[in-house]
mmCIF file of C-alpha atoms in Angstrom:
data_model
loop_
_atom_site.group_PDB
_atom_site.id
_atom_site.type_symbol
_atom_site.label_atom_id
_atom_site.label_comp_id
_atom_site.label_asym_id
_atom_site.label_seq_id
_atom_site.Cartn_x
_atom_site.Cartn_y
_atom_site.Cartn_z
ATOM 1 C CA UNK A 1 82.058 119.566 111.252
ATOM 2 C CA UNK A 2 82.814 117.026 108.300
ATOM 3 C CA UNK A 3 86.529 116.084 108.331
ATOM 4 C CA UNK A 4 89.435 113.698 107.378
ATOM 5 C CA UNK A 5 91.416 112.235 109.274
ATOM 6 C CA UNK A 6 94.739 109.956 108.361
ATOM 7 C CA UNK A 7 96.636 109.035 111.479
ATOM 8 C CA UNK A 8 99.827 107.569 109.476
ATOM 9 C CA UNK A 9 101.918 110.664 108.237
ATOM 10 C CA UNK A 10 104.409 108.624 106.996
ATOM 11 C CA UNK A 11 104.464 104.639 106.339
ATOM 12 C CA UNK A 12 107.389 102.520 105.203
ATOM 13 C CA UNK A 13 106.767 98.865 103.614
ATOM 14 C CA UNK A 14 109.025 96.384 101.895
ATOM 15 C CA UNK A 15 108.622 95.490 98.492
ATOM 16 C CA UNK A 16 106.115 92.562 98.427
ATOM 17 C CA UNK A 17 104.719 93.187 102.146
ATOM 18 C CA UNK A 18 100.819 93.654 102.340
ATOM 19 C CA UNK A 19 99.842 97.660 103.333
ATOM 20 C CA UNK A 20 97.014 99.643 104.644
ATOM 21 C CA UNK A 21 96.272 102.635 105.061
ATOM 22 C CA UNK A 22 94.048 104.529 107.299
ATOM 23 C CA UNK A 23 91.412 106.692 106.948
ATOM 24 C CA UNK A 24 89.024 108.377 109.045
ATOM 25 C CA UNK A 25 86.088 110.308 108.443
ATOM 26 C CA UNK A 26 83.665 112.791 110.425
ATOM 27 C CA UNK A 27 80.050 113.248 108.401
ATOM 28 C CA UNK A 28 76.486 113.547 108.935
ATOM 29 C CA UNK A 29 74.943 111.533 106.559
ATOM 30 C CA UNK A 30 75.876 108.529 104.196
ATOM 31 C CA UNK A 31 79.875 109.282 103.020
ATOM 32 C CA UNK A 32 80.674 109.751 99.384
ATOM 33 C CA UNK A 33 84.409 108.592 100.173
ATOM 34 C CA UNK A 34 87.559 108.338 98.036
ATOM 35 C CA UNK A 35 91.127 107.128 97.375
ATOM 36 C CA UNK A 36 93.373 109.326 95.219
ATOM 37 C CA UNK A 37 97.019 108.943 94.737
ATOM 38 C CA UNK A 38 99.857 111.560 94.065
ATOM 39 C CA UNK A 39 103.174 110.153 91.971
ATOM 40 C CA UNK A 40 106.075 112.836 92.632
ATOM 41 C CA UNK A 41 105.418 116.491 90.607
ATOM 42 C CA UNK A 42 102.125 114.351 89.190
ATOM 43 C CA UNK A 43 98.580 115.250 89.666
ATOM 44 C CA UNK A 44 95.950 113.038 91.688
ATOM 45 C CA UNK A 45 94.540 110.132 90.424
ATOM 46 C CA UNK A 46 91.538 108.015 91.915
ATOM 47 C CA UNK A 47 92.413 104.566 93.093
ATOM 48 C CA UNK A 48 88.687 103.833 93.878
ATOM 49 C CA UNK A 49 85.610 105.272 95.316
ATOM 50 C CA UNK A 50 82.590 104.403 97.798
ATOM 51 C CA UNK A 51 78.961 105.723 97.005
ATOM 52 C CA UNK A 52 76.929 102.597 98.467
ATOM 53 C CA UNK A 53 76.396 98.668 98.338
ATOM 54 C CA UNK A 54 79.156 96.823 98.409
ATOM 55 C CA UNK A 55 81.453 97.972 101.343
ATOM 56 C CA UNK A 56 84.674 96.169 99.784
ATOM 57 C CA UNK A 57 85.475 98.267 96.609
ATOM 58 C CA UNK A 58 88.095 97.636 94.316
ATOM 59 C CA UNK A 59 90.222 99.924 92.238
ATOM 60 C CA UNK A 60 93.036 100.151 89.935
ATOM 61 C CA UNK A 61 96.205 99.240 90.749
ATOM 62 C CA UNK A 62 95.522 96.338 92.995
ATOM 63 C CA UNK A 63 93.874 98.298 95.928
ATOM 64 C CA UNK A 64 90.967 98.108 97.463
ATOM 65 C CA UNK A 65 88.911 99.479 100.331
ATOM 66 C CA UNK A 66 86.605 98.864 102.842
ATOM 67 C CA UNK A 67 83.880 101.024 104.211
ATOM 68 C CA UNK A 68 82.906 100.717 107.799
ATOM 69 C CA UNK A 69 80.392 102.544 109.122
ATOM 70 C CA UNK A 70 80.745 101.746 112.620
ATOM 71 C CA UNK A 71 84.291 102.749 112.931
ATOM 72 C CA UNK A 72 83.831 105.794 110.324
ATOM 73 C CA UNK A 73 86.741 104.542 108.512
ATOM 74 C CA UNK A 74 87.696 103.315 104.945
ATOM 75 C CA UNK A 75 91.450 102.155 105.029
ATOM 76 C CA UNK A 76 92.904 101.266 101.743
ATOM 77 C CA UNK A 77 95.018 97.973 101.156
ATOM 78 C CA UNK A 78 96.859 96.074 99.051
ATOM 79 C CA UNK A 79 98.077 92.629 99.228
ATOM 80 C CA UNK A 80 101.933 92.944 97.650
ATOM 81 C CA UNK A 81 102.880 96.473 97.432
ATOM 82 C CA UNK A 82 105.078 97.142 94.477
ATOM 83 C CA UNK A 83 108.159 99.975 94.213
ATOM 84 C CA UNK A 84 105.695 102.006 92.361
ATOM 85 C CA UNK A 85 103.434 102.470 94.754
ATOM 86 C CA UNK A 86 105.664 104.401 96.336
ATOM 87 C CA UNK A 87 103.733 108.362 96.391
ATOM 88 C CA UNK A 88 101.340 110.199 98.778
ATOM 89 C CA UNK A 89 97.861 108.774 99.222
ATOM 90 C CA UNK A 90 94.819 111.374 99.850
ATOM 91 C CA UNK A 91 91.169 109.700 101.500
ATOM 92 C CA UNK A 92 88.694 112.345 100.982
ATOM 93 C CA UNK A 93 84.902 112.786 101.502
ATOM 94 C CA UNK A 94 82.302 114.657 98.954
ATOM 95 C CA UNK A 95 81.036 117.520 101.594
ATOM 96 C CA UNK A 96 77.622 117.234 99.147
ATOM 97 C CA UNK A 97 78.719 121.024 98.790
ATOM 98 C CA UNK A 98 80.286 121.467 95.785
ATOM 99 C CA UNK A 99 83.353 120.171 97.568
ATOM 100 C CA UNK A 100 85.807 117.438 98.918
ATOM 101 C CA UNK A 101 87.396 117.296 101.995
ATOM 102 C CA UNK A 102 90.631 116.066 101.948
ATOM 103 C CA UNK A 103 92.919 113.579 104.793
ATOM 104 C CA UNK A 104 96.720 115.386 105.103
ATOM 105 C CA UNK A 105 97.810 112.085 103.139
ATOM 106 C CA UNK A 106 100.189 109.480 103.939
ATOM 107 C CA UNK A 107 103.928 109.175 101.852
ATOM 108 C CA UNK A 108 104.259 105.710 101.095
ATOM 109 C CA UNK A 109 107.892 104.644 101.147
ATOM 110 C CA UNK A 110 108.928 101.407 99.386
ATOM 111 C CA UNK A 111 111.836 99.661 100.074
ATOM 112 C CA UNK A 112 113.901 97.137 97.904
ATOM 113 C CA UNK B 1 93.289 112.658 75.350
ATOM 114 C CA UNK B 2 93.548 114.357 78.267
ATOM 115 C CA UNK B 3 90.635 115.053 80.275
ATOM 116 C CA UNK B 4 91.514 117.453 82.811
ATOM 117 C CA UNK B 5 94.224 119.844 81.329
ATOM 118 C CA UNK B 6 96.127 122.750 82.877
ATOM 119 C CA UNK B 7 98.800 125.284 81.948
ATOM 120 C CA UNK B 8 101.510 125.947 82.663
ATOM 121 C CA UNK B 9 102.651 123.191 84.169
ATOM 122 C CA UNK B 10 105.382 125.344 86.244
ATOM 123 C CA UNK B 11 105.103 129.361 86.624
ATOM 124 C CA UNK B 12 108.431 131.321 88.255
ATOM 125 C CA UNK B 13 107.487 134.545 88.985
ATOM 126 C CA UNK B 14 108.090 137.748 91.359
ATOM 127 C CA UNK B 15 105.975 139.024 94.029
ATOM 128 C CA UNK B 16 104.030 142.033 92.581
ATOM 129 C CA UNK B 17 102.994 140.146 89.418
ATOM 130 C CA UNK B 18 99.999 139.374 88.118
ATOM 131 C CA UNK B 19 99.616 135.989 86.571
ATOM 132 C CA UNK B 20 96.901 133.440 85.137
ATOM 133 C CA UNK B 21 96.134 129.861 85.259
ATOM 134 C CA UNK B 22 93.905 128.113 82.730
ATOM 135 C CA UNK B 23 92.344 124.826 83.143
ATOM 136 C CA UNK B 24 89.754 123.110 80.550
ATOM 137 C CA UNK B 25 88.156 119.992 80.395
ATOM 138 C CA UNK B 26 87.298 117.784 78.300
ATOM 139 C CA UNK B 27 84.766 115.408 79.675
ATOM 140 C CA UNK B 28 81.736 117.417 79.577
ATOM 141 C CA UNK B 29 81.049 118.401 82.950
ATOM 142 C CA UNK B 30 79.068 120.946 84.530
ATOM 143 C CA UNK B 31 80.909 121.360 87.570
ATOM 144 C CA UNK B 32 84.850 122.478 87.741
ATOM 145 C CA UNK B 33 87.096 123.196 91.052
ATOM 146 C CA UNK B 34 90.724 125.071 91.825
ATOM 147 C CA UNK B 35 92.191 123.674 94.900
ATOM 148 C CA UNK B 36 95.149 124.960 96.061
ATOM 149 C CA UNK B 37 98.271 122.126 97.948
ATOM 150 C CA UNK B 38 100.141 123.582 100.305
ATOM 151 C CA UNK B 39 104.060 122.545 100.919
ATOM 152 C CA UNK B 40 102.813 120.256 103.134
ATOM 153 C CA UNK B 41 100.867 118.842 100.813
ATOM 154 C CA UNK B 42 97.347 119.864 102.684
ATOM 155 C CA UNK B 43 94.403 120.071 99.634
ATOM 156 C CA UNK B 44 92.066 122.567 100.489
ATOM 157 C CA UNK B 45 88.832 123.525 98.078
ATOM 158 C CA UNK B 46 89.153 127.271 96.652
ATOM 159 C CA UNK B 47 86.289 127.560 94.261
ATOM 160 C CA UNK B 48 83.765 125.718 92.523
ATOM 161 C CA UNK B 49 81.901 126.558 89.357
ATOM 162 C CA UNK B 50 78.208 125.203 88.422
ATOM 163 C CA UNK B 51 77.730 125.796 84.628
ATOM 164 C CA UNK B 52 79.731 129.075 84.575
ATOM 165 C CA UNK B 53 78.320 130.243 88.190
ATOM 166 C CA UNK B 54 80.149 130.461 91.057
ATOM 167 C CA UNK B 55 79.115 128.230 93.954
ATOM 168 C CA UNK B 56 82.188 128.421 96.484
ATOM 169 C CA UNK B 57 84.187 130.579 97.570
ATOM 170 C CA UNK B 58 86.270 129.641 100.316
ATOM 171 C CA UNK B 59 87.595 132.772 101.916
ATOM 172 C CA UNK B 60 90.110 133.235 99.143
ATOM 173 C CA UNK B 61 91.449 136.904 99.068
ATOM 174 C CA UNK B 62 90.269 138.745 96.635
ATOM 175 C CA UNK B 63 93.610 138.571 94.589
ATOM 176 C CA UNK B 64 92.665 135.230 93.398
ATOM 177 C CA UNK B 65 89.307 136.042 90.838
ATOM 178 C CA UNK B 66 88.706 132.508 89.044
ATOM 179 C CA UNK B 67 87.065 132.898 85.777
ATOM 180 C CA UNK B 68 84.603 130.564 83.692
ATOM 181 C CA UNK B 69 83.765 131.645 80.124
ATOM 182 C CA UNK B 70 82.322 128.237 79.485
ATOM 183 C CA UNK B 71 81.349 125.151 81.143
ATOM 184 C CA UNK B 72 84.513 123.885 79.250
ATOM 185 C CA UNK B 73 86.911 126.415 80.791
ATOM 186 C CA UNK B 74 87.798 127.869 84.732
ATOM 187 C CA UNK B 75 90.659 130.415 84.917
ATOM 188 C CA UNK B 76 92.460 131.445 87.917
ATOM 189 C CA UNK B 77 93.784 135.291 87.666
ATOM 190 C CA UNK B 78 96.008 136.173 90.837
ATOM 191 C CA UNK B 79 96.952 139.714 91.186
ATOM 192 C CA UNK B 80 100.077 140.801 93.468
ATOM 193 C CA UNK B 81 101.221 137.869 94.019
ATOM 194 C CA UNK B 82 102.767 137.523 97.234
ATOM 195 C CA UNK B 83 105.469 134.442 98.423
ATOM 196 C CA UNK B 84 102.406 132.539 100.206
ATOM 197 C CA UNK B 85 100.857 131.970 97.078
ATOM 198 C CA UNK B 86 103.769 129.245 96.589
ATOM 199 C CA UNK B 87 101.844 126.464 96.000
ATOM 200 C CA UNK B 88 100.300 123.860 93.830
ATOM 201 C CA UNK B 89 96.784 124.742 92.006
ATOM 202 C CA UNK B 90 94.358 121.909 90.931
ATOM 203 C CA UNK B 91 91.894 122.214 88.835
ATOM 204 C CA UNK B 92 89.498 119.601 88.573
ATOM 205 C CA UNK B 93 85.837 118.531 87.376
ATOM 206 C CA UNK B 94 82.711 116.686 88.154
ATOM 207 C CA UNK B 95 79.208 115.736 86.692
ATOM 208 C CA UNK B 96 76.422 118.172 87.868
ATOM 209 C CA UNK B 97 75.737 117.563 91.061
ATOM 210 C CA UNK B 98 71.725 116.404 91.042
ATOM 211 C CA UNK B 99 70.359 116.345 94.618
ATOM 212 C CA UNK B 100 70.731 112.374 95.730
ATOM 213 C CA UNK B 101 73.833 112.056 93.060
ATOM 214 C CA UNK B 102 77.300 112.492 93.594
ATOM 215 C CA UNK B 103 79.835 113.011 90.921
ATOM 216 C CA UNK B 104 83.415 111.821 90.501
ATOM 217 C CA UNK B 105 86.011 114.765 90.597
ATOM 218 C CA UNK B 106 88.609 114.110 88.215
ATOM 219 C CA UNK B 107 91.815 116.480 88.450
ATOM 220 C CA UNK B 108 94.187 117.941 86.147
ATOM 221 C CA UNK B 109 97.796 117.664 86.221
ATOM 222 C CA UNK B 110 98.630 120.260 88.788
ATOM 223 C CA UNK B 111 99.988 124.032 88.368
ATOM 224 C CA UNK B 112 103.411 124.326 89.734
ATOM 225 C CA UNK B 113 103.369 128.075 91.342
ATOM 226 C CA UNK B 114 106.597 129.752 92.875
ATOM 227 C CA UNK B 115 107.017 133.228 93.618
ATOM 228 C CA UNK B 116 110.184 135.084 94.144
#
C-alpha cells in the first residue's frame, strides 16, 4: 500500500542551526513527491516538488530536497533556519489516483 | 489574485445543521479536491472532481455530497452535522491529470469547521 511516513513528530532547532526533515515513502512506481508547509490557522503551501532528473530540488524559502531512491526517502533541509520557519511541514506522494497521500507532518519549533 | 479561494474562512455551528462550503479556482484547472485535517493535523483525500465528474470518493458518509457546477467551482454540502465533523476542509486543484503527467495541487486557504 502507498504511504508516508515522517518519523520526527516534533523537532526543535535554534535560530540559525541547519534542519532536516524526514520523509519516507512506500510506492510502486517512480514517486511524484512533495514538500508543503502549514503557517498557524494558514493553508498549505508547496516548498518544492520532485517529478524526475535532478534528485536535489530546490524551493522557495531556502529549502531544498533530496530524492533517494534507495532509501525511499526525500528529507527536506535548510542551511540557517529562520524564526519563521517555525509551522508544520507535510511530505506527500501523488497516489497517480486523483490523490495525495499525506506524512502526519512535523511542527517545527524555532527558538531565539 | 488568489488562486485557490474558499469560504468561509471559519463556520460555528450546532450539530443538526446543515451547512455549505464553497471553493473556486482560479487557475484553470480541470481537476479540484476537498480534504479534510483532522485535530491532529492528519490530511486525508475526501473527493476529487475531473471536469465536473466525480472520481473519488473516499468512504465519506453520505452527509458530506460535494458539488461541481463548473470546472471553476467544487462545493461541499454537509447535512446533520455531527461534533466529528470538527475539522479543517481543503479544497484544492490540479492540471488534468494526462496518463504519464502529474499535476501540481495547489490548495486554498483552509475552512475552519466547529460544531457545537
Amino acid at each position: 500500500a502507498q504511504s508516508v511516513t515522517q518519523p520526527d513528530i516534533h523537532i526543535t532547532v535554534s535560530e540559525g542551526a541547519s534542519l532536516e526533515l524526514r520523509c519516507n515513502y512506500s510506492y510502486g512506481a517512480t514517486p511524484y513527491l512533495f514538500w508543503y508547509v502549514q503557517s498557524p490557522g494558514q493553508g498549505l503551501q508547496l516548498l518544492l516538488k520532485y517529478f524526475s532528473g535532478d534528485t536535489l530540488v530546490q524551493g522557495i524559502k531556502g529549502f531544498e530536497a533530496e530524492f533517494k531512491r534507495s532509501q525511499s526517502s526525500f528529507n527536506l533541509r535548510k542551511p540557517s533556519v529562520h524564526w519563521s520557519d517555525a509551522a508544520e511541514y507535510f511530505c506527500a506522494v501523488d497516489s497517480g489516483t486523483y490523490k495525495y497521500i499525506f506524512g502526519t507532518g512535523t511542527r517545527l519549533k524555532v527558538l531565539a | 489574485d488568489t488562486a485557490v479561494s474558499q469560504t468561509p474562512k471559519y463556520l460555528v455551528t450546532q450539530m443538526g445543521n446543515d451547512k455549505s462550503i464553497k471553493c473556486e479556482q482560479n487557475l484553470g484547472h480541470d481537476t479540484m479536491y476537498w480534504y479534510k485535517q483532522d485535530s491532529k493535523k492528519f490530511l486525508k483525500i475526501m473527493f476529487s472532481y475531473n471536469n465536473k465528474e466525480l472520481i473519488i470518493n473516499e468512504t465519506v458518509p453520505n452527509r458530506f455530497s460535494p458539488k461541481s457546477p463548473d470546472k471553476a467551482h467544487l462545493n461541499l454540502h454537509i447535512n446533520s452535522l455531527e461534533l466529528g465533523d470538527s475539522a479543517v476542509y481543503f479544497c484544492a486543484s490540479s492540471q488534468d491529470q494526462l496518463a504519464g503527467a502529474r499535476g501540481t495541487q495547489y490548495f486554498g486557504p483552509g475552512t475552519r469547521l466547529l460544531v457545537l
